[in-house]
PDB file of C-alpha atoms in Angstrom:
ATOM      1  CA  MET A   7       0.046   0.340  -0.222  1.00 75.00           C
ATOM      2  CA  LYS A   8       1.222   3.486  -0.647  1.00 82.00           C
ATOM      3  CA  ILE A   9       0.506   6.991   1.143  1.00 85.00           C
ATOM      4  CA  PHE A  10      -0.072  10.209  -0.704  1.00 87.00           C
ATOM      5  CA  LEU A  11      -0.693  13.632   0.767  1.00 89.00           C
ATOM      6  CA  ASP A  12      -2.827  15.622  -1.278  1.00 87.00           C
ATOM      7  CA  THR A  13      -1.725  19.120  -0.905  1.00 88.00           C
ATOM      8  CA  ALA A  14       0.694  21.505  -3.075  1.00 86.00           C
ATOM      9  CA  ASP A  15       1.466  23.082   0.224  1.00 87.00           C
ATOM     10  CA  VAL A  16       5.179  22.552   1.058  1.00 86.00           C
ATOM     11  CA  ASP A  17       4.874  23.431   4.933  1.00 89.00           C
ATOM     12  CA  MET A  18       2.415  20.669   4.572  1.00 90.00           C
ATOM     13  CA  ILE A  19       4.626  18.137   3.238  1.00 93.00           C
ATOM     14  CA  ALA A  20       7.798  18.948   5.248  1.00 93.00           C
ATOM     15  CA  PRO A  21       6.443  17.402   8.597  1.00 95.00           C
ATOM     16  CA  ALA A  22       4.338  14.751   6.922  1.00 93.00           C
ATOM     17  CA  CYS A  23       7.735  13.489   4.990  1.00 92.00           C
ATOM     18  CA  ALA A  24       9.362  13.627   8.186  1.00 92.00           C
ATOM     19  CA  THR A  25       7.386  10.487   9.713  1.00 94.00           C
ATOM     20  CA  GLY A  26       8.643   8.128   6.815  1.00 91.00           C
ATOM     21  CA  LEU A  27       4.973   7.156   6.228  1.00 92.00           C
ATOM     22  CA  ILE A  28       4.402   9.190   2.969  1.00 91.00           C
ATOM     23  CA  ASP A  29       5.029   7.729  -0.383  1.00 92.00           C
ATOM     24  CA  GLY A  30       3.983  10.468  -2.287  1.00 92.00           C
ATOM     25  CA  VAL A  31       1.941  13.583  -3.058  1.00 92.00           C
ATOM     26  CA  THR A  32      -0.628  14.134  -5.557  1.00 88.00           C
ATOM     27  CA  THR A  33      -1.578  18.038  -6.328  1.00 87.00           C
ATOM     28  CA  ASN A  34      -4.373  19.720  -8.117  1.00 84.00           C
ATOM     29  CA  PRO A  35      -3.203  22.866 -10.478  1.00 86.00           C
ATOM     30  CA  THR A  36      -6.696  24.722  -9.751  1.00 81.00           C
ATOM     31  CA  LEU A  37      -6.018  24.933  -5.942  1.00 76.00           C
ATOM     32  CA  ILE A  38      -1.900  25.855  -6.468  1.00 85.00           C
ATOM     33  CA  LYS A  39      -3.241  28.402  -8.669  1.00 83.00           C
ATOM     34  CA  LYS A  40      -5.414  29.963  -6.341  1.00 79.00           C
ATOM     35  CA  SER A  41      -2.837  30.382  -3.279  1.00 80.00           C
ATOM     36  CA  GLY A  42      -0.804  32.706  -6.448  1.00 86.00           C
ATOM     37  CA  ARG A  43       1.794  30.222  -7.492  1.00 89.00           C
ATOM     38  CA  ASP A  44       2.934  28.726 -10.682  1.00 91.00           C
ATOM     39  CA  PRO A  45       1.911  25.128 -10.696  1.00 90.00           C
ATOM     40  CA  ILE A  46       5.020  24.265 -12.897  1.00 91.00           C
ATOM     41  CA  GLU A  47       7.244  25.880 -10.327  1.00 92.00           C
ATOM     42  CA  VAL A  48       5.869  24.538  -6.986  1.00 92.00           C
ATOM     43  CA  ILE A  49       5.790  20.563  -8.616  1.00 93.00           C
ATOM     44  CA  LYS A  50       9.651  21.715  -9.227  1.00 93.00           C
ATOM     45  CA  GLU A  51       9.799  22.461  -5.599  1.00 93.00           C
ATOM     46  CA  ILE A  52       8.228  19.936  -4.302  1.00 93.00           C
ATOM     47  CA  SER A  53      10.645  17.381  -6.477  1.00 92.00           C
ATOM     48  CA  SER A  54      13.792  19.073  -5.752  1.00 92.00           C
ATOM     49  CA  SER A  55      12.906  19.722  -1.480  1.00 92.00           C
ATOM     50  CA  PHE A  56      11.641  16.051  -1.287  1.00 92.00           C
ATOM     51  CA  PRO A  57      13.678  13.638  -3.210  1.00 89.00           C
ATOM     52  CA  SER A  58      12.526  10.816  -0.639  1.00 89.00           C
ATOM     53  CA  LEU A  59       8.971  11.154  -2.442  1.00 91.00           C
ATOM     54  CA  LYS A  60       8.569   8.441  -4.752  1.00 90.00           C
ATOM     55  CA  SER A  61       5.868  10.043  -6.656  1.00 92.00           C
ATOM     56  CA  ILE A  62       4.504  13.634  -6.863  1.00 94.00           C
ATOM     57  CA  SER A  63       1.513  13.776  -9.295  1.00 91.00           C
ATOM     58  CA  ALA A  64       1.320  16.411 -11.392  1.00 93.00           C
ATOM     59  CA  GLU A  65      -1.900  16.903 -12.625  1.00 93.00           C
ATOM     60  CA  VAL A  66      -2.367  18.394 -16.868  1.00 94.00           C
ATOM     61  CA  VAL A  67      -5.752  20.254 -17.353  1.00 92.00           C
ATOM     62  CA  ALA A  68      -6.465  20.187 -21.232  1.00 95.00           C
ATOM     63  CA  ASP A  69      -9.260  18.760 -22.931  1.00 96.00           C
ATOM     64  CA  THR A  70      -7.139  16.523 -25.777  1.00 98.00           C
ATOM     65  CA  ALA A  71      -4.852  13.986 -25.227  1.00 98.00           C
ATOM     66  CA  GLU A  72      -2.503  16.269 -27.526  1.00 98.00           C
ATOM     67  CA  GLU A  73      -2.858  19.091 -25.262  1.00 98.00           C
ATOM     68  CA  MET A  74      -2.258  16.853 -21.650  1.00 98.00           C
ATOM     69  CA  VAL A  75       0.958  15.396 -23.601  1.00 98.00           C
ATOM     70  CA  ASP A  76       2.071  18.842 -24.440  1.00 97.00           C
ATOM     71  CA  GLN A  77       1.776  20.130 -20.817  1.00 95.00           C
ATOM     72  CA  ALA A  78       3.265  16.944 -19.442  1.00 96.00           C
ATOM     73  CA  GLN A  79       6.654  17.738 -21.485  1.00 95.00           C
ATOM     74  CA  ALA A  80       6.902  21.074 -18.732  1.00 94.00           C
ATOM     75  CA  PHE A  81       7.984  17.836 -16.170  1.00 94.00           C
ATOM     76  CA  ASN A  82      10.279  16.432 -18.480  1.00 90.00           C
ATOM     77  CA  GLY A  83      13.635  15.040 -16.510  1.00 88.00           C
ATOM     78  CA  LEU A  84      12.046  14.948 -13.233  1.00 90.00           C
ATOM     79  CA  TRP A  85      12.847  11.565 -12.041  1.00 88.00           C
ATOM     80  CA  ASN A  86      10.060  11.410  -9.202  1.00 92.00           C
ATOM     81  CA  VAL A  87       7.170  13.577 -11.019  1.00 95.00           C
ATOM     82  CA  THR A  88       4.219  11.319 -12.089  1.00 96.00           C
ATOM     83  CA  ILE A  89       1.603  12.917 -14.348  1.00 97.00           C
ATOM     84  CA  LYS A  90      -2.057  12.429 -13.446  1.00 95.00           C
ATOM     85  CA  VAL A  91      -4.705  12.819 -16.082  1.00 97.00           C
ATOM     86  CA  PRO A  92      -8.441  11.917 -15.972  1.00 96.00           C
ATOM     87  CA  CYS A  93     -10.109   9.135 -16.972  1.00 96.00           C
ATOM     88  CA  THR A  94     -12.264  10.178 -19.817  1.00 97.00           C
ATOM     89  CA  VAL A  95     -11.677   8.755 -23.240  1.00 97.00           C
ATOM     90  CA  GLU A  96      -8.631  11.458 -23.859  1.00 98.00           C
ATOM     91  CA  GLY A  97      -7.065  11.635 -20.951  1.00 98.00           C
ATOM     92  CA  LEU A  98      -6.530   7.415 -21.706  1.00 98.00           C
ATOM     93  CA  LYS A  99      -5.195   8.231 -25.111  1.00 98.00           C
ATOM     94  CA  ALA A 100      -3.021  10.578 -23.292  1.00 98.00           C
ATOM     95  CA  CYS A 101      -1.779   8.155 -20.571  1.00 98.00           C
ATOM     96  CA  THR A 102      -1.243   5.357 -23.454  1.00 98.00           C
ATOM     97  CA  ALA A 103       1.169   8.516 -25.202  1.00 98.00           C
ATOM     98  CA  LEU A 104       2.783   9.001 -22.142  1.00 98.00           C
ATOM     99  CA  ALA A 105       3.441   5.659 -20.597  1.00 98.00           C
ATOM    100  CA  VAL A 106       5.126   4.292 -24.175  1.00 97.00           C
ATOM    101  CA  ASN A 107       7.421   7.501 -23.592  1.00 95.00           C
ATOM    102  CA  ASN A 108       8.422   6.137 -19.895  1.00 94.00           C
ATOM    103  CA  TYR A 109       6.173   8.490 -18.539  1.00 96.00           C
ATOM    104  CA  LYS A 110       4.639   7.596 -14.987  1.00 96.00           C
ATOM    105  CA  VAL A 111       0.599   8.082 -15.141  1.00 97.00           C
ATOM    106  CA  ASN A 112      -1.718   8.484 -12.331  1.00 94.00           C
ATOM    107  CA  VAL A 113      -5.227   7.863 -13.550  1.00 96.00           C
ATOM    108  CA  THR A 114      -7.745  10.109 -11.404  1.00 92.00           C
ATOM    109  CA  LEU A 115     -11.679  10.246 -11.632  1.00 87.00           C
ATOM    110  CA  ILE A 116     -11.968   6.197 -11.307  1.00 88.00           C
ATOM    111  CA  PHE A 117     -15.149   5.854  -9.918  1.00 85.00           C
ATOM    112  CA  SER A 118     -15.783   2.285 -11.349  1.00 86.00           C
ATOM    113  CA  VAL A 119     -14.015  -1.293 -11.816  1.00 87.00           C
ATOM    114  CA  ALA A 120     -14.161  -0.883 -15.349  1.00 93.00           C
ATOM    115  CA  GLN A 121     -12.556   2.553 -15.708  1.00 94.00           C
ATOM    116  CA  ALA A 122      -9.519   1.179 -13.343  1.00 93.00           C
ATOM    117  CA  ILE A 123      -9.301  -1.803 -15.825  1.00 96.00           C
ATOM    118  CA  LEU A 124      -9.352   0.557 -18.782  1.00 97.00           C
ATOM    119  CA  ALA A 125      -6.640   2.768 -16.910  1.00 98.00           C
ATOM    120  CA  GLU A 126      -4.336  -0.138 -16.504  1.00 97.00           C
ATOM    121  CA  LYS A 127      -4.659  -0.943 -19.861  1.00 98.00           C
ATOM    122  CA  ALA A 128      -3.625   2.468 -21.085  1.00 98.00           C
ATOM    123  CA  GLY A 129      -0.399   2.000 -18.979  1.00 98.00           C
ATOM    124  CA  ALA A 130      -1.267   3.724 -15.684  1.00 98.00           C
ATOM    125  CA  ALA A 131       1.298   3.325 -13.120  1.00 95.00           C
ATOM    126  CA  PHE A 132      -1.571   4.596 -10.408  1.00 91.00           C
ATOM    127  CA  ILE A 133      -5.103   4.817 -10.023  1.00 91.00           C
ATOM    128  CA  SER A 134      -6.720   7.112  -7.881  1.00 86.00           C
ATOM    129  CA  PRO A 135     -10.878   6.040  -7.122  1.00 82.00           C
ATOM    130  CA  PHE A 136     -12.705   8.274  -5.241  1.00 68.00           C
ATOM    131  CA  VAL A 137     -13.911   6.489  -2.484  1.00 58.00           C
ATOM    132  CA  GLY A 138     -15.070   9.595  -0.732  1.00 55.00           C
ATOM    133  CA  ARG A 139     -17.346  10.525  -3.663  1.00 55.00           C
ATOM    134  CA  TRP A 140     -19.131   7.134  -3.490  1.00 56.00           C
ATOM    135  CA  LEU A 141     -18.855   8.111   0.092  1.00 52.00           C
ATOM    136  CA  ASP A 142     -20.768  10.940   0.308  1.00 54.00           C
ATOM    137  CA  ASN A 143     -23.471   8.966  -1.982  1.00 57.00           C
ATOM    138  CA  SER A 144     -24.195   6.157   0.547  1.00 57.00           C
ATOM    139  CA  VAL A 145     -22.038   3.879  -1.423  1.00 59.00           C
ATOM    140  CA  ASP A 146     -19.510   1.486  -0.140  1.00 59.00           C
ATOM    141  CA  GLY A 147     -16.390   3.492  -1.848  1.00 55.00           C
ATOM    142  CA  LEU A 148     -13.996   0.702  -0.261  1.00 55.00           C
ATOM    143  CA  GLU A 149     -15.723  -1.913  -2.245  1.00 61.00           C
ATOM    144  CA  LEU A 150     -14.324  -0.287  -5.519  1.00 56.00           C
TER     145      LEU A 150
END
């Protein structure tokens, strides 16, 4: 099992990493932008500041697979950055293209086993099921 901290706040990451229990971080570019910072610079800062993290998920936000792949290029060379794409047709196309080029990919917005299987088939290194959303709707998300 891997434990990922869901934040891009460097001040929150440091004490969590000090426990030795955190395997990685997953971020959200919308929340980073609201803080007034540039998402690419924040990911680069996290990557260089916390080399013990095995995976830092950097989400790309675009409508087409090509745009997602283009955005992922900003993280080229950062060994511990995983590109996060949505489980949509375009996201799965981007996952395939990125995985073929040796990028680690995290497919998010997983709401079913079928979606998880498609993500794995597309080459995802990680999948992110939305267990909390299931629980919000009175469905046992842990079954997923």
